[in-house]
mmCIF file of C-alpha atoms and ligand atoms in Angstrom:
data_model
loop_
_atom_site.group_PDB
_atom_site.id
_atom_site.type_symbol
_atom_site.label_atom_id
_atom_site.label_comp_id
_atom_site.label_asym_id
_atom_site.label_seq_id
_atom_site.Cartn_x
_atom_site.Cartn_y
_atom_site.Cartn_z
ATOM 1 C CA UNK T 1 35.351 -19.422 -33.130
ATOM 2 C CA UNK T 2 34.453 -16.146 -34.421
ATOM 3 C CA UNK T 3 35.510 -12.863 -32.522
ATOM 4 C CA UNK T 4 31.556 -12.321 -31.994
ATOM 5 C CA UNK T 5 30.810 -15.677 -30.512
ATOM 6 C CA UNK T 6 33.425 -14.613 -28.009
ATOM 7 C CA UNK T 7 31.461 -11.320 -27.003
ATOM 8 C CA UNK T 8 27.987 -13.009 -26.716
ATOM 9 C CA UNK T 9 26.852 -16.452 -25.908
ATOM 10 C CA UNK T 10 24.563 -18.682 -28.189
ATOM 11 C CA UNK T 11 20.946 -18.359 -27.302
ATOM 12 C CA UNK T 12 18.868 -21.079 -26.680
ATOM 13 C CA UNK T 13 15.434 -20.388 -28.087
ATOM 14 C CA UNK T 14 14.555 -17.072 -30.024
ATOM 15 C CA UNK T 15 15.566 -14.917 -32.816
ATOM 16 C CA UNK T 16 19.064 -13.722 -33.836
ATOM 17 C CA UNK T 17 19.164 -10.874 -36.553
ATOM 18 C CA UNK T 18 22.396 -11.024 -38.001
ATOM 19 C CA UNK T 19 23.960 -8.926 -40.712
ATOM 20 C CA UNK T 20 22.706 -5.405 -39.649
ATOM 21 C CA UNK T 21 24.545 -2.368 -41.044
ATOM 22 C CA UNK T 22 26.760 -1.089 -38.445
ATOM 23 C CA UNK T 23 25.000 1.283 -36.254
ATOM 24 C CA UNK T 24 21.444 0.291 -36.975
ATOM 25 C CA UNK T 25 21.031 -2.286 -34.003
ATOM 26 C CA UNK T 26 19.295 0.120 -31.696
ATOM 27 C CA UNK T 27 16.896 1.083 -34.572
ATOM 28 C CA UNK T 28 16.094 -2.683 -34.719
ATOM 29 C CA UNK T 29 15.149 -2.865 -31.276
ATOM 30 C CA UNK T 30 12.926 0.449 -31.368
ATOM 31 C CA UNK T 31 11.010 -0.755 -34.127
ATOM 32 C CA UNK T 32 10.466 -4.470 -32.235
ATOM 33 C CA UNK T 33 9.470 -2.331 -29.183
ATOM 34 C CA UNK T 34 12.104 -3.806 -26.754
ATOM 35 C CA UNK T 35 12.914 -1.402 -24.127
ATOM 36 C CA UNK T 36 15.155 -3.813 -22.088
ATOM 37 C CA UNK T 37 12.225 -3.627 -19.317
ATOM 38 C CA UNK T 38 11.014 -6.894 -20.385
ATOM 39 C CA UNK T 39 12.810 -8.796 -18.520
ATOM 40 C CA UNK T 40 13.670 -11.118 -21.174
ATOM 41 C CA UNK T 41 17.748 -11.710 -22.144
ATOM 42 C CA UNK T 42 18.599 -9.431 -25.305
ATOM 43 C CA UNK T 43 22.286 -9.151 -26.577
ATOM 44 C CA UNK T 44 23.304 -6.333 -28.742
ATOM 45 C CA UNK T 45 26.625 -6.569 -30.526
ATOM 46 C CA UNK T 46 27.863 -3.496 -32.509
ATOM 47 C CA UNK T 47 30.533 -2.825 -35.098
ATOM 48 C CA UNK T 48 32.152 -6.312 -35.331
ATOM 49 C CA UNK T 49 33.836 -6.957 -38.465
ATOM 50 C CA UNK T 50 32.240 -8.711 -41.115
ATOM 51 C CA UNK T 51 33.481 -10.427 -44.541
ATOM 52 C CA UNK T 52 30.139 -9.335 -46.333
ATOM 53 C CA UNK T 53 29.525 -5.847 -44.665
ATOM 54 C CA UNK T 54 33.290 -4.601 -43.257
ATOM 55 C CA UNK T 55 31.633 -3.887 -40.278
ATOM 56 C CA UNK T 56 28.022 -5.219 -38.502
ATOM 57 C CA UNK T 57 25.581 -5.481 -35.776
ATOM 58 C CA UNK T 58 23.878 -8.386 -34.280
ATOM 59 C CA UNK T 59 20.386 -8.394 -31.925
ATOM 60 C CA UNK T 60 19.605 -11.562 -30.391
ATOM 61 C CA UNK T 61 16.658 -11.945 -28.577
ATOM 62 C CA UNK T 62 16.013 -14.820 -26.174
ATOM 63 C CA UNK T 63 12.465 -16.400 -26.364
ATOM 64 C CA UNK T 64 10.796 -14.072 -29.281
ATOM 65 C CA UNK T 65 10.198 -15.535 -32.541
ATOM 66 C CA UNK T 66 9.954 -12.507 -35.036
ATOM 67 C CA UNK T 67 6.200 -12.281 -36.764
ATOM 68 C CA UNK T 68 6.413 -11.625 -40.735
ATOM 69 C CA UNK T 69 5.148 -8.123 -40.159
ATOM 70 C CA UNK T 70 7.871 -7.365 -37.808
ATOM 71 C CA UNK T 71 10.543 -8.816 -40.253
ATOM 72 C CA UNK T 72 9.252 -6.315 -42.973
ATOM 73 C CA UNK T 73 9.903 -3.232 -41.190
ATOM 74 C CA UNK T 74 13.189 -4.493 -40.024
ATOM 75 C CA UNK T 75 14.043 -5.098 -43.962
ATOM 76 C CA UNK T 76 13.654 -1.486 -44.183
ATOM 77 C CA UNK T 77 16.258 -0.212 -41.604
ATOM 78 C CA UNK T 78 18.434 -3.275 -42.548
ATOM 79 C CA UNK T 79 18.176 -4.440 -45.914
ATOM 80 C CA UNK T 80 21.434 -6.443 -45.407
ATOM 81 C CA UNK T 81 19.902 -8.720 -42.512
ATOM 82 C CA UNK T 82 19.859 -12.317 -42.157
ATOM 83 C CA UNK T 83 17.002 -13.793 -39.555
ATOM 84 C CA UNK T 84 18.003 -16.975 -37.998
ATOM 85 C CA UNK T 85 15.345 -18.827 -35.787
ATOM 86 C CA UNK T 86 17.236 -20.465 -32.866
ATOM 87 C CA UNK T 87 15.477 -23.815 -31.225
ATOM 88 C CA UNK T 88 17.145 -25.697 -28.670
ATOM 89 C CA UNK T 89 20.656 -23.823 -29.418
ATOM 90 C CA UNK T 90 20.236 -24.729 -33.384
ATOM 91 C CA UNK T 91 19.602 -22.546 -36.294
ATOM 92 C CA UNK T 92 16.133 -24.162 -37.421
ATOM 93 C CA UNK T 93 15.462 -21.462 -39.943
ATOM 94 C CA UNK T 94 17.384 -18.687 -41.904
ATOM 95 C CA UNK T 95 16.196 -15.992 -44.205
ATOM 96 C CA UNK T 96 17.095 -13.045 -45.787
ATOM 97 C CA UNK T 97 14.879 -10.122 -45.171
ATOM 98 C CA UNK T 98 13.412 -8.444 -48.558
ATOM 99 C CA UNK T 99 12.733 -4.441 -48.445
ATOM 100 C CA UNK T 100 8.848 -3.787 -48.031
ATOM 101 C CA UNK T 101 7.465 -1.916 -50.690
ATOM 102 C CA UNK T 102 4.628 -0.780 -48.358
ATOM 103 C CA UNK T 103 4.154 -0.490 -44.669
ATOM 104 C CA UNK T 104 0.707 -0.470 -43.354
ATOM 105 C CA UNK T 105 -0.902 0.708 -40.137
ATOM 106 C CA UNK T 106 2.189 0.901 -38.016
ATOM 107 C CA UNK T 107 3.392 4.406 -38.143
ATOM 108 C CA UNK T 108 2.129 7.911 -37.772
ATOM 109 C CA UNK T 109 2.129 10.530 -40.696
ATOM 110 C CA UNK T 110 3.772 13.734 -39.373
ATOM 111 C CA UNK T 111 1.439 15.645 -41.771
ATOM 112 C CA UNK T 112 -1.353 16.970 -39.069
ATOM 113 C CA UNK T 113 -3.560 17.644 -42.389
ATOM 114 C CA UNK T 114 -3.087 14.388 -43.514
ATOM 115 C CA UNK T 115 -6.431 12.155 -43.931
ATOM 116 C CA UNK T 116 -4.743 9.632 -41.635
ATOM 117 C CA UNK T 117 -4.538 12.065 -39.025
ATOM 118 C CA UNK T 118 -8.337 13.078 -38.937
ATOM 119 C CA UNK T 119 -10.522 12.547 -36.177
ATOM 120 C CA UNK T 120 -13.433 11.048 -37.746
ATOM 121 C CA UNK T 121 -12.865 8.299 -39.869
ATOM 122 C CA UNK T 122 -9.348 8.609 -40.364
ATOM 123 C CA UNK T 123 -7.303 6.468 -42.988
ATOM 124 C CA UNK T 124 -5.179 3.937 -42.099
ATOM 125 C CA UNK T 125 -1.552 5.095 -42.647
ATOM 126 C CA UNK T 126 0.411 3.511 -45.464
ATOM 127 C CA UNK T 127 4.183 4.309 -46.535
ATOM 128 C CA UNK T 128 5.729 3.523 -49.565
ATOM 129 C CA UNK T 129 9.512 2.860 -49.475
ATOM 130 C CA UNK T 130 10.957 5.666 -52.058
ATOM 131 C CA UNK T 131 14.329 5.353 -51.524
ATOM 132 C CA UNK T 132 16.638 2.781 -50.011
ATOM 133 C CA UNK T 133 19.542 4.565 -48.550
ATOM 134 C CA UNK T 134 18.898 6.469 -46.474
ATOM 135 C CA UNK T 135 15.711 4.531 -45.928
ATOM 136 C CA UNK T 136 12.832 7.524 -46.972
ATOM 137 C CA UNK T 137 9.041 6.999 -46.810
ATOM 138 C CA UNK T 138 6.381 8.619 -48.358
ATOM 139 C CA UNK T 139 3.221 8.691 -46.860
ATOM 140 C CA UNK T 140 0.403 6.815 -49.280
ATOM 141 C CA UNK T 141 -2.309 9.320 -48.866
ATOM 142 C CA UNK T 142 -0.603 13.157 -48.717
ATOM 143 C CA UNK T 143 2.963 12.168 -50.032
ATOM 144 C CA UNK T 144 4.863 13.551 -47.147
ATOM 145 C CA UNK T 145 8.380 12.121 -47.097
ATOM 146 C CA UNK T 146 9.519 10.749 -43.849
ATOM 147 C CA UNK T 147 13.043 9.654 -42.615
ATOM 148 C CA UNK T 148 13.208 6.762 -40.282
ATOM 149 C CA UNK T 149 13.890 8.485 -37.402
ATOM 150 C CA UNK T 150 10.595 10.407 -38.278
ATOM 151 C CA UNK T 151 8.677 7.305 -38.431
ATOM 152 C CA UNK T 152 10.256 5.412 -35.367
HETATM 153 N N1 LIG N 201 23.772 -18.207 -32.716
HETATM 154 C C1 LIG N 201 23.232 -17.669 -31.705
HETATM 155 N N2 LIG N 201 22.976 -18.707 -30.667
HETATM 156 C C2 LIG N 201 22.399 -20.219 -31.358
HETATM 157 C C3 LIG N 201 22.897 -20.337 -32.545
HETATM 158 C C4 LIG N 201 23.377 -19.456 -33.591
HETATM 159 O O1 LIG N 201 23.329 -16.958 -30.967
HETATM 160 N N3 LIG N 201 21.900 -21.080 -30.631
HETATM 161 C C5 LIG N 201 24.046 -16.917 -33.707
HETATM 162 C C6 LIG N 201 25.297 -17.002 -34.356
HETATM 163 O O2 LIG N 201 26.179 -16.550 -33.387
HETATM 164 C C7 LIG N 201 25.453 -16.235 -35.563
HETATM 165 C C8 LIG N 201 23.843 -16.455 -36.183
HETATM 166 O O3 LIG N 201 23.355 -17.012 -34.988
HETATM 167 O O4 LIG N 201 25.714 -14.776 -35.225
HETATM 168 C C9 LIG N 201 23.802 -17.454 -37.435
HETATM 169 O O5 LIG N 201 24.407 -18.693 -36.875
HETATM 170 P P1 LIG N 201 24.902 -19.815 -37.734
HETATM 171 O O6 LIG N 201 23.845 -19.805 -39.158
HETATM 172 O O7 LIG N 201 25.565 -20.692 -37.186
HETATM 173 O O8 LIG N 201 26.171 -18.800 -38.323
HETATM 174 P P2 LIG N 201 26.819 -18.666 -39.870
HETATM 175 O O9 LIG N 201 26.637 -19.835 -40.744
HETATM 176 O O10 LIG N 201 28.301 -17.710 -39.645
HETATM 177 O O11 LIG N 201 25.882 -17.533 -40.402
HETATM 178 P P3 LIG N 201 25.768 -16.966 -42.096
HETATM 179 O O12 LIG N 201 26.352 -18.061 -42.927
HETATM 180 O O13 LIG N 201 24.161 -16.103 -42.130
HETATM 181 O O14 LIG N 201 26.633 -15.858 -42.066
HETATM 182 ZN ZN1 LIG N 202 -0.115 11.687 -44.687
#
């Protein structure tokens, strides 16, 4: 039995996001909009040993299967992540994330003069991943660079 499985139980239905770079689990929760006030069970494991990564984080979410959109954004903060869909305690699907090239509609550009921030007919925001580590995004329209902390 792995050390991690001594820390947290297996889940029944839901998603396990495994192999998150150590220290990024809270960002993953923020991206998913999980505050802890939803009433569903969420387990966070941080800085456990991993053969592949040295240290890793794990997030387990009971009762929720992630959408492809959500997986895309997670892959920007956690390009090493594995998404495991669990049903009846069994892992029924497992996939590696693929870093997204463009993220649309989800975040706001910080540049007040950007056309995505205009009052009348604003353009729908879009960001291009320009650097993987640390993840850096540039606004599709004005080019302004944003770190992950600035976006989420
Ligand atoms: N898991 C869980 N609840 C379940 C089934 C699995 O919390 N009912 C978790 C495991 O603890 C593990 C992850 O989901 O963190 C992936 O499970 P599994 O595929 O069984 O583990 P490994 O083979 O070690 O995964 P990998 O090869 O991706 O490292
Ligand atoms: Zn912009």
